Every structure is written in C-alpha cells, then in structure tokens.
mmCIF file of C-alpha atoms and ligand atoms in Angstrom:
data_model
loop_
_atom_site.group_PDB
_atom_site.id
_atom_site.type_symbol
_atom_site.label_atom_id
_atom_site.label_comp_id
_atom_site.label_asym_id
_atom_site.label_seq_id
_atom_site.Cartn_x
_atom_site.Cartn_y
_atom_site.Cartn_z
ATOM 1 C CA UNK B 879 67.822 95.106 82.726
ATOM 2 C CA UNK B 880 71.480 93.982 82.779
ATOM 3 C CA UNK B 881 73.666 96.391 84.747
ATOM 4 C CA UNK B 882 75.983 98.384 82.493
ATOM 5 C CA UNK B 883 79.520 96.941 82.693
ATOM 6 C CA UNK B 884 82.333 99.176 83.877
ATOM 7 C CA UNK B 885 85.430 99.048 81.616
ATOM 8 C CA UNK B 886 88.479 98.615 83.889
ATOM 9 C CA UNK B 887 92.260 98.675 83.672
ATOM 10 C CA UNK B 888 93.973 96.978 86.616
ATOM 11 C CA UNK B 889 97.426 98.535 87.278
ATOM 12 C CA UNK B 890 99.484 97.169 90.131
ATOM 13 C CA UNK B 891 102.617 95.548 91.653
ATOM 14 C CA UNK B 892 101.347 92.080 92.777
ATOM 15 C CA UNK B 893 101.890 91.699 95.664
ATOM 16 C CA UNK B 894 99.534 89.846 97.875
ATOM 17 C CA UNK B 895 97.005 92.543 98.391
ATOM 18 C CA UNK B 896 97.002 93.531 94.666
ATOM 19 C CA UNK B 897 96.273 89.809 93.908
ATOM 20 C CA UNK B 898 93.288 89.856 96.336
ATOM 21 C CA UNK B 899 92.013 93.066 94.858
ATOM 22 C CA UNK B 900 92.165 91.440 91.367
ATOM 23 C CA UNK B 901 90.208 88.471 92.739
ATOM 24 C CA UNK B 902 87.472 90.850 93.891
ATOM 25 C CA UNK B 903 87.462 92.652 90.492
ATOM 26 C CA UNK B 904 87.339 89.399 88.555
ATOM 27 C CA UNK B 905 84.461 88.104 90.724
ATOM 28 C CA UNK B 906 82.171 91.038 89.929
ATOM 29 C CA UNK B 907 80.228 90.801 86.577
ATOM 30 C CA UNK B 908 79.911 94.617 86.635
ATOM 31 C CA UNK B 909 83.605 94.852 85.857
ATOM 32 C CA UNK B 910 84.808 94.404 82.264
ATOM 33 C CA UNK B 911 88.580 93.975 82.817
ATOM 34 C CA UNK B 912 90.087 95.336 79.550
ATOM 35 C CA UNK B 913 93.827 95.199 80.528
ATOM 36 C CA UNK B 914 96.319 94.474 83.291
ATOM 37 C CA UNK B 915 99.397 96.696 83.559
ATOM 38 C CA UNK B 916 102.268 96.194 85.956
ATOM 39 C CA UNK B 917 104.575 98.612 87.812
ATOM 40 C CA UNK B 918 107.723 97.924 89.838
ATOM 41 C CA UNK B 919 107.058 98.259 93.581
ATOM 42 C CA UNK B 920 106.448 95.322 95.831
ATOM 43 C CA UNK B 921 109.090 93.543 93.745
ATOM 44 C CA UNK B 922 110.967 94.218 90.494
ATOM 45 C CA UNK B 923 109.055 94.769 87.276
ATOM 46 C CA UNK B 924 109.981 91.262 85.949
ATOM 47 C CA UNK B 925 108.690 89.544 89.114
ATOM 48 C CA UNK B 926 105.432 91.498 89.474
ATOM 49 C CA UNK B 927 104.712 91.004 85.722
ATOM 50 C CA UNK B 928 105.253 87.209 86.022
ATOM 51 C CA UNK B 929 102.970 87.275 89.022
ATOM 52 C CA UNK B 930 100.319 89.312 87.193
ATOM 53 C CA UNK B 931 100.260 86.791 84.352
ATOM 54 C CA UNK B 932 99.907 83.916 86.888
ATOM 55 C CA UNK B 933 97.055 85.726 88.686
ATOM 56 C CA UNK B 934 95.304 86.415 85.339
ATOM 57 C CA UNK B 935 95.643 82.715 84.495
ATOM 58 C CA UNK B 936 94.216 81.718 87.910
ATOM 59 C CA UNK B 937 91.240 84.071 87.307
ATOM 60 C CA UNK B 938 90.807 83.065 83.682
ATOM 61 C CA UNK B 939 91.045 86.711 82.663
ATOM 62 C CA UNK B 940 91.088 87.218 78.887
ATOM 63 C CA UNK B 941 93.109 90.393 78.640
ATOM 64 C CA UNK B 942 96.569 91.578 77.731
ATOM 65 C CA UNK B 943 99.159 91.887 80.475
ATOM 66 C CA UNK B 944 101.751 94.679 79.780
ATOM 67 C CA UNK B 945 104.747 95.642 81.794
ATOM 68 C CA UNK B 946 105.337 99.216 82.835
ATOM 69 C CA UNK B 947 108.516 101.054 83.823
ATOM 70 C CA UNK B 948 111.428 99.312 85.560
ATOM 71 C CA UNK B 949 112.006 102.297 87.810
ATOM 72 C CA UNK B 950 110.085 105.278 89.212
ATOM 73 C CA UNK B 951 110.022 108.581 87.335
ATOM 74 C CA UNK B 952 112.733 110.360 89.321
ATOM 75 C CA UNK B 953 113.712 108.077 92.223
ATOM 76 C CA UNK B 954 115.556 104.826 92.885
ATOM 77 C CA UNK B 955 113.240 101.847 93.206
ATOM 78 C CA UNK B 956 112.298 100.628 96.632
ATOM 79 C CA UNK B 957 110.950 97.077 96.851
ATOM 80 C CA UNK B 958 109.123 95.217 99.739
ATOM 81 C CA UNK B 959 110.315 91.581 99.959
ATOM 82 C CA UNK B 960 109.866 91.811 103.761
ATOM 83 C CA UNK B 961 106.054 91.794 103.126
ATOM 84 C CA UNK B 962 105.777 89.928 99.805
ATOM 85 C CA UNK B 963 108.830 87.601 99.670
ATOM 86 C CA UNK B 964 111.480 87.136 97.017
ATOM 87 C CA UNK B 965 108.986 86.292 94.297
ATOM 88 C CA UNK B 966 106.709 89.189 95.288
ATOM 89 C CA UNK B 967 103.879 86.664 95.788
ATOM 90 C CA UNK B 968 105.325 84.045 98.076
ATOM 91 C CA UNK B 969 103.090 81.361 99.551
ATOM 92 C CA UNK B 970 100.673 79.305 97.530
ATOM 93 C CA UNK B 971 101.450 77.447 94.306
ATOM 94 C CA UNK B 972 99.927 79.245 91.259
ATOM 95 C CA UNK B 973 99.278 78.111 87.654
ATOM 96 C CA UNK B 974 101.958 78.876 85.113
ATOM 97 C CA UNK B 975 100.900 81.812 82.864
ATOM 98 C CA UNK B 976 98.750 80.893 79.841
ATOM 99 C CA UNK B 977 99.254 84.327 78.192
ATOM 100 C CA UNK B 978 102.517 85.968 77.051
ATOM 101 C CA UNK B 979 103.574 89.436 78.216
ATOM 102 C CA UNK B 980 102.085 91.979 75.822
ATOM 103 C CA UNK B 981 104.408 93.456 73.211
ATOM 104 C CA UNK B 982 103.013 96.848 74.199
ATOM 105 C CA UNK B 983 104.305 98.784 77.226
ATOM 106 C CA UNK B 984 101.889 99.456 80.055
ATOM 107 C CA UNK B 985 101.311 103.066 78.901
ATOM 108 C CA UNK B 986 100.849 101.998 75.258
ATOM 109 C CA UNK B 987 98.238 99.380 76.372
ATOM 110 C CA UNK B 988 96.442 101.846 78.692
ATOM 111 C CA UNK B 989 96.327 104.389 75.884
ATOM 112 C CA UNK B 990 95.050 101.739 73.395
ATOM 113 C CA UNK B 991 92.241 100.706 75.772
ATOM 114 C CA UNK B 992 91.230 104.295 76.495
ATOM 115 C CA UNK B 993 91.385 105.247 72.798
ATOM 116 C CA UNK B 994 89.302 102.247 71.632
ATOM 117 C CA UNK B 995 86.711 102.256 74.422
ATOM 118 C CA UNK B 996 83.348 103.797 73.617
ATOM 119 C CA UNK B 997 82.745 104.372 77.368
ATOM 120 C CA UNK B 998 84.997 106.098 79.810
ATOM 121 C CA UNK B 999 87.384 103.666 81.605
ATOM 122 C CA UNK B 1000 88.149 103.215 85.300
ATOM 123 C CA UNK B 1001 91.806 102.702 86.152
ATOM 124 C CA UNK B 1002 92.372 100.862 89.434
ATOM 125 C CA UNK B 1003 95.953 101.644 90.394
ATOM 126 C CA UNK B 1004 97.201 99.716 93.416
ATOM 127 C CA UNK B 1005 100.967 100.166 93.137
ATOM 128 C CA UNK B 1006 103.255 103.135 92.728
ATOM 129 C CA UNK B 1007 101.621 105.577 90.348
ATOM 130 C CA UNK B 1008 104.423 105.433 87.773
ATOM 131 C CA UNK B 1009 102.396 104.119 84.824
ATOM 132 C CA UNK B 1010 99.434 106.496 85.605
ATOM 133 C CA UNK B 1011 101.814 109.473 85.787
ATOM 134 C CA UNK B 1012 103.462 108.501 82.494
ATOM 135 C CA UNK B 1013 100.048 108.056 80.781
ATOM 136 C CA UNK B 1014 98.832 111.496 81.942
ATOM 137 C CA UNK B 1015 102.060 113.157 80.734
ATOM 138 C CA UNK B 1016 102.287 111.390 77.429
ATOM 139 C CA UNK B 1017 98.599 111.245 76.518
ATOM 140 C CA UNK B 1018 96.889 114.339 77.954
ATOM 141 C CA UNK B 1019 94.258 114.049 75.209
ATOM 142 C CA UNK B 1020 93.070 110.752 76.729
ATOM 143 C CA UNK B 1021 92.380 112.173 80.203
ATOM 144 C CA UNK B 1022 88.718 112.784 79.157
ATOM 145 C CA UNK B 1023 88.388 109.043 78.539
ATOM 146 C CA UNK B 1024 89.211 108.301 82.204
ATOM 147 C CA UNK B 1025 86.042 107.820 84.256
ATOM 148 C CA UNK B 1026 87.991 107.629 87.526
ATOM 149 C CA UNK B 1027 91.451 106.673 88.807
ATOM 150 C CA UNK B 1028 90.789 104.591 91.975
ATOM 151 C CA UNK B 1029 94.078 104.340 93.799
ATOM 152 C CA UNK B 1030 95.517 102.693 96.846
ATOM 153 C CA UNK B 1031 98.180 105.107 98.061
ATOM 154 C CA UNK B 1032 99.087 107.735 100.637
ATOM 155 C CA UNK B 1033 97.810 108.402 104.129
ATOM 156 C CA UNK B 1034 96.544 111.736 105.352
ATOM 157 C CA UNK B 1035 97.563 111.192 108.884
ATOM 158 C CA UNK B 1036 100.620 108.837 108.760
ATOM 159 C CA UNK B 1037 102.883 106.766 106.542
ATOM 160 C CA UNK B 1038 103.861 103.102 106.726
ATOM 161 C CA UNK B 1039 107.321 103.167 105.056
ATOM 162 C CA UNK B 1040 108.461 106.360 106.650
ATOM 163 C CA UNK B 1041 106.627 108.247 109.424
ATOM 164 C CA UNK B 1042 105.115 110.561 106.768
ATOM 165 C CA UNK B 1043 104.898 108.492 103.535
ATOM 166 C CA UNK B 1044 103.020 105.407 102.476
ATOM 167 C CA UNK B 1045 104.935 102.944 100.222
ATOM 168 C CA UNK B 1046 103.163 103.481 96.904
ATOM 169 C CA UNK B 1047 103.530 107.217 96.981
ATOM 170 C CA UNK B 1048 107.040 107.206 98.428
ATOM 171 C CA UNK B 1049 108.345 104.913 95.690
ATOM 172 C CA UNK B 1050 107.312 107.518 93.069
ATOM 173 C CA UNK B 1051 106.203 110.825 94.500
ATOM 174 C CA UNK B 1052 106.697 112.685 91.228
ATOM 175 C CA UNK B 1053 104.220 110.498 89.346
ATOM 176 C CA UNK B 1054 101.730 110.906 92.192
ATOM 177 C CA UNK B 1055 102.228 114.678 92.018
ATOM 178 C CA UNK B 1056 101.437 114.585 88.268
ATOM 179 C CA UNK B 1057 98.313 112.550 89.001
ATOM 180 C CA UNK B 1058 97.050 114.775 91.843
ATOM 181 C CA UNK B 1059 97.624 117.908 89.763
ATOM 182 C CA UNK B 1060 96.191 116.464 86.496
ATOM 183 C CA UNK B 1061 92.543 117.250 87.066
ATOM 184 C CA UNK B 1062 91.726 113.632 86.408
ATOM 185 C CA UNK B 1063 88.862 112.289 88.551
ATOM 186 C CA UNK B 1064 90.642 110.619 91.481
ATOM 187 C CA UNK B 1065 89.657 108.432 94.445
ATOM 188 C CA UNK B 1066 92.318 107.865 97.094
ATOM 189 C CA UNK B 1067 92.210 104.838 99.381
ATOM 190 C CA UNK B 1068 95.040 105.756 101.749
ATOM 191 C CA UNK B 1069 96.132 104.216 105.001
ATOM 192 C CA UNK B 1070 93.312 106.205 106.690
ATOM 193 C CA UNK B 1071 90.953 103.443 105.456
ATOM 194 C CA UNK B 1072 93.244 100.596 104.478
ATOM 195 C CA UNK B 1073 94.746 100.150 107.918
ATOM 196 C CA UNK B 1074 91.188 99.860 109.258
ATOM 197 C CA UNK B 1075 90.421 97.304 106.498
ATOM 198 C CA UNK B 1076 91.991 94.479 108.503
ATOM 199 C CA UNK B 1077 90.976 90.869 108.182
ATOM 200 C CA UNK B 1078 91.679 88.621 111.164
ATOM 201 C CA UNK B 1079 93.008 85.006 111.022
ATOM 202 C CA UNK B 1080 89.749 83.442 112.155
ATOM 203 C CA UNK B 1081 87.982 85.377 109.399
ATOM 204 C CA UNK B 1082 90.200 84.148 106.583
ATOM 205 C CA UNK B 1083 89.897 80.542 107.931
ATOM 206 C CA UNK B 1084 86.208 80.899 106.851
ATOM 207 C CA UNK B 1085 87.411 81.915 103.424
ATOM 208 C CA UNK B 1086 89.751 78.916 103.324
ATOM 209 C CA UNK B 1087 86.768 76.739 104.290
ATOM 210 C CA UNK B 1088 84.864 77.906 101.207
ATOM 211 C CA UNK B 1089 87.130 75.402 99.564
ATOM 212 C CA UNK B 1090 87.286 76.443 95.886
ATOM 213 C CA UNK B 1091 90.756 76.885 94.416
ATOM 214 C CA UNK B 1092 90.554 80.674 94.382
ATOM 215 C CA UNK B 1093 89.265 80.970 97.962
ATOM 216 C CA UNK B 1094 91.967 78.612 99.134
ATOM 217 C CA UNK B 1095 94.585 80.673 97.318
ATOM 218 C CA UNK B 1096 93.328 83.907 98.865
ATOM 219 C CA UNK B 1097 93.602 82.325 102.342
ATOM 220 C CA UNK B 1098 97.150 81.108 101.621
ATOM 221 C CA UNK B 1099 98.173 84.560 100.327
ATOM 222 C CA UNK B 1100 96.915 85.960 103.611
ATOM 223 C CA UNK B 1101 98.780 83.314 105.548
ATOM 224 C CA UNK B 1102 102.035 84.618 103.997
ATOM 225 C CA UNK B 1103 101.178 88.334 103.972
ATOM 226 C CA UNK B 1104 100.390 88.220 107.711
ATOM 227 C CA UNK B 1105 103.791 86.838 108.721
ATOM 228 C CA UNK B 1106 105.602 90.178 108.661
ATOM 229 C CA UNK B 1107 102.541 92.122 109.720
ATOM 230 C CA UNK B 1108 102.286 89.922 112.842
ATOM 231 C CA UNK B 1109 105.985 90.525 113.586
ATOM 232 C CA UNK B 1110 105.175 94.247 113.542
ATOM 233 C CA UNK B 1111 102.363 93.757 116.060
ATOM 234 C CA UNK B 1112 99.351 93.861 113.694
ATOM 235 C CA UNK B 1113 96.385 91.660 114.857
ATOM 236 C CA UNK B 1114 95.074 91.336 111.375
ATOM 237 C CA UNK B 1115 96.197 91.545 107.738
ATOM 238 C CA UNK B 1116 95.704 95.036 106.259
ATOM 239 C CA UNK B 1117 93.781 94.655 103.001
ATOM 240 C CA UNK B 1118 95.100 97.858 101.340
ATOM 241 C CA UNK B 1119 94.455 97.248 97.664
ATOM 242 C CA UNK B 1120 91.024 95.528 97.819
ATOM 243 C CA UNK B 1121 89.716 98.880 99.240
ATOM 244 C CA UNK B 1122 90.430 100.526 95.845
ATOM 245 C CA UNK B 1123 88.119 97.964 94.217
ATOM 246 C CA UNK B 1124 85.378 97.544 96.858
ATOM 247 C CA UNK B 1125 84.997 101.302 97.408
ATOM 248 C CA UNK B 1126 83.953 101.477 93.799
ATOM 249 C CA UNK B 1127 81.199 98.897 93.917
ATOM 250 C CA UNK B 1128 80.068 99.278 97.550
ATOM 251 C CA UNK B 1129 80.517 102.999 98.276
ATOM 252 C CA UNK B 1130 77.894 102.761 101.029
ATOM 253 C CA UNK B 1131 80.293 100.606 103.035
ATOM 254 C CA UNK B 1132 82.884 103.423 103.088
ATOM 255 C CA UNK B 1133 83.259 106.947 104.456
ATOM 256 C CA UNK B 1134 84.282 109.068 101.380
ATOM 257 C CA UNK B 1135 85.079 112.752 101.613
ATOM 258 C CA UNK B 1136 86.209 115.459 99.155
ATOM 259 C CA UNK B 1137 89.604 116.969 99.968
ATOM 260 C CA UNK B 1138 92.385 118.860 98.360
ATOM 261 C CA UNK B 1139 95.487 116.679 98.735
ATOM 262 C CA UNK B 1140 98.998 117.583 97.624
ATOM 263 C CA UNK B 1141 102.228 115.520 97.472
ATOM 264 C CA UNK B 1142 105.411 116.579 99.308
ATOM 265 C CA UNK B 1143 108.338 116.126 96.957
ATOM 266 C CA UNK B 1144 111.274 117.593 98.782
ATOM 267 C CA UNK B 1145 110.854 117.358 102.629
ATOM 268 C CA UNK B 1146 113.923 115.901 104.209
ATOM 269 C CA UNK B 1147 111.735 113.653 106.398
ATOM 270 C CA UNK B 1148 108.379 114.047 104.655
ATOM 271 C CA UNK B 1149 109.066 113.313 100.977
ATOM 272 C CA UNK B 1150 106.142 111.223 99.657
ATOM 273 C CA UNK B 1151 103.642 112.490 102.168
ATOM 274 C CA UNK B 1152 100.065 113.087 101.029
ATOM 275 C CA UNK B 1153 99.175 116.427 102.672
ATOM 276 C CA UNK B 1154 95.465 117.249 103.002
ATOM 277 C CA UNK B 1155 93.682 120.575 103.255
ATOM 278 C CA UNK B 1156 90.752 119.701 105.568
ATOM 279 C CA UNK B 1157 89.451 123.259 105.893
ATOM 280 C CA UNK B 1158 89.933 124.917 102.475
ATOM 281 C CA UNK B 1159 92.692 127.186 103.885
ATOM 282 C CA UNK B 1160 94.734 126.563 100.716
ATOM 283 C CA UNK B 1161 91.988 128.064 98.562
ATOM 284 C CA UNK B 1162 92.278 124.999 96.366
ATOM 285 C CA UNK B 1163 89.161 123.038 95.302
ATOM 286 C CA UNK B 1164 89.113 119.360 96.294
ATOM 287 C CA UNK B 1165 91.103 117.261 93.818
ATOM 288 C CA UNK B 1166 90.143 113.809 95.093
ATOM 289 C CA UNK B 1167 87.626 111.749 96.919
ATOM 290 C CA UNK B 1168 89.520 110.543 99.998
ATOM 291 C CA UNK B 1169 88.257 107.263 101.568
ATOM 292 C CA UNK B 1170 88.616 107.699 105.247
ATOM 293 C CA UNK B 1171 86.816 104.759 106.855
ATOM 294 C CA UNK B 1172 84.667 101.633 106.381
ATOM 295 C CA UNK B 1173 82.316 99.081 107.957
ATOM 296 C CA UNK B 1174 85.041 96.475 108.510
ATOM 297 C CA UNK B 1175 82.810 93.564 109.184
ATOM 298 C CA UNK B 1176 80.775 94.194 106.013
ATOM 299 C CA UNK B 1177 83.946 94.603 104.068
ATOM 300 C CA UNK B 1178 85.173 91.151 105.123
ATOM 301 C CA UNK B 1179 81.703 89.628 104.439
ATOM 302 C CA UNK B 1180 81.823 91.039 100.877
ATOM 303 C CA UNK B 1181 85.338 89.644 100.369
ATOM 304 C CA UNK B 1182 84.081 86.174 101.358
ATOM 305 C CA UNK B 1183 81.100 86.557 98.999
ATOM 306 C CA UNK B 1184 83.479 87.372 96.131
ATOM 307 C CA UNK B 1185 85.516 84.267 96.845
ATOM 308 C CA UNK B 1186 82.405 82.094 96.885
ATOM 309 C CA UNK B 1187 81.731 83.147 93.223
ATOM 310 C CA UNK B 1188 84.550 80.828 92.242
ATOM 311 C CA UNK B 1189 82.725 77.678 93.536
ATOM 312 C CA UNK B 1190 82.864 74.928 91.001
ATOM 313 C CA UNK B 1191 86.210 75.993 89.528
ATOM 314 C CA UNK B 1192 88.474 73.084 88.821
ATOM 315 C CA UNK B 1193 91.718 72.581 90.684
ATOM 316 C CA UNK B 1194 94.837 73.780 88.927
HETATM 317 O O1 LIG J 329 101.318 100.555 101.420
HETATM 318 C C1 LIG J 329 100.586 99.502 100.879
HETATM 319 C C2 LIG J 329 100.686 99.431 99.429
HETATM 320 O O2 LIG J 329 102.084 99.174 99.056
HETATM 321 C C3 LIG J 329 99.902 98.253 98.811
HETATM 322 O O3 LIG J 329 99.512 98.623 97.512
HETATM 323 C C4 LIG J 329 100.925 97.147 98.756
HETATM 324 O O4 LIG J 329 100.595 96.202 97.711
HETATM 325 C C5 LIG J 329 102.153 97.947 98.363
HETATM 326 O O5 LIG J 329 102.136 98.110 96.978
HETATM 327 CA CA1 LIG J 330 100.079 97.147 95.657
#
C-alpha cells in the first residue's frame, strides 16, 4: 500500500540550512510540497525569496513561491550575512528561477493551501515565525487544518544571537509568542538538538563524492556555511533547519519531550528567550514537543541517503 502523502508548506529564510532542509523534504516521496513561503531573516525578504525560487528550480518543485512580510511583527529586522553572505545563499552557482514569485502574499498562499486541502497540512517553519504568527492571527478558523507546525527556533538552555535568544525567535519574538500561545500543534527544534546536529567536513566530503548536482550543491553550501562557524570555533556545521524536517520522518532518531515553553518579550537581556517549564511548576499543560537530542551519526547518514536520491539528475 502506498504510504499516505503528507501535505507540507515550507516556510523559511534561505539561508544555507533552510536550503538543505528543503533538499531533504524534496527527496522524500512522503512529502507533498504544496507551497513555499519566505520570511525575512537570514537576509532581506527580496533576497531570500529569490533564493527560494532558485532552490525550488534546482529541486524541480512544482509549487508557488510567495513572499511574506518585509519586517517582523513588532521589531526591527536583524539579518545574518555573517553566516549566509550578501546574497543569503553565497557559495555554489544555482539555476535561475523557472517560476515567478506568486501574486499572493505568504499568508494568503498558506491560507489558500490550508483551505483547499482535504487533509490537515504540516507547516515546516525554519525562519523567524513572522508568517506563521500572521497566519494564526488573521485566519484563526484555519488552525484546525494545521496538522503540525514543525519549527526550527529557540533554545531551552542557551541562545546563539544573544546569550538567551536564538536568531529565529529573537528576530520576531511577538510572532513566536502568538504561535506558542495559539494552541496549534507545535514541534520545536531548538538549539538543544540543532547544535548537536553537526556534520563534520570529512562527512560532507562523502556527500560531495555522491556526485549528482544536488549532492554537490549541498556540499558547496556547507563549504560556505562552515566558514563563519569555523571562525567561531565550531568543529562542524550545525544543521539547524534539517532537524525540523528529519524529526518529522525519523522521530526514532530524536529525543522528543513534551514541555510548556513561553517566549520572553521584554527582558532587557533575555528578550526572545524560549523559557521552558521542565517540572510543571507553572501549572500550564505542555504546548509543544521539544526536540532535545538526536543520534548524530544516523542523522548524517540519512542526509547522505536523501542526497543520493537525486542521482541521475542532469547538470544545470
Ligand atoms: O539560529 C539558526 C536559525 O537561524 C536557522 O534557521 C538559520 O537558517 C537562521 O534562520
Ligand atoms: Ca532558517
């Protein structure tokens, strides 16, 4: 019996690790990618949207690509050229986009996909949660059509942009607050798991050796993404966003727990922190599945297996 396909919306700020997450999603026949929506974060909205259209072209995805909001809900935009470069996806050459930017906004496209889908839809959100927050505020009636929001964001023990806050949540804490208080089914891949989800240079050399155009591009994205991480002392490239995809299809590879998590909006030094209640002291029921760990070696093996699925693809 054919496995039931999972309708998916990919929302992100590509971004090298978003791009690799989308390679993983595109490689798995269980995913039916219904739409791509972009959000300002790693780079400006125009740059990440152009990148999203190029990635969709590389992966031969037949779906609309819609741009989200230029800026966070209540904050000034922060971008990350130090990690992702001026284009937001520096490094390898990519094909020019074959599809135009959708005439719909990201929220309008998300709402259209949710409204028209017979099954509930998974939203994989790997950038600031601006579009998701706007969707939940403007279309509360569509929350029931969301099977799960699988996010990369936050960190229950530390941040990576400030001591307390991880980049995606810090860029737009208000949208994250709306999301974590919405009651929508939520899975959080924070730094607790994504900083463990490292791939080491000798491992992505094996991905480069796979040799097809997509595997080679993934290796070259990692070449660039590792430049700044190495300067910071990391021994491997932290594959943040692919965790939000792989934890959906290989949950047995991950350590997933139920926690109540809240978002700090106003701390002088802690704004954007994802604050857990590990013991139930808040009296709140868990509002998310927090992914806390993984089998790193298996994770890297699966990534390589995903890249092999593009064998036989013609050069671009
Ligand atoms: O903190 C890591 C997250 O911020 C990743 O999603 C990366 O792409 C950036 O968006
Ligand atoms: Ca991202």
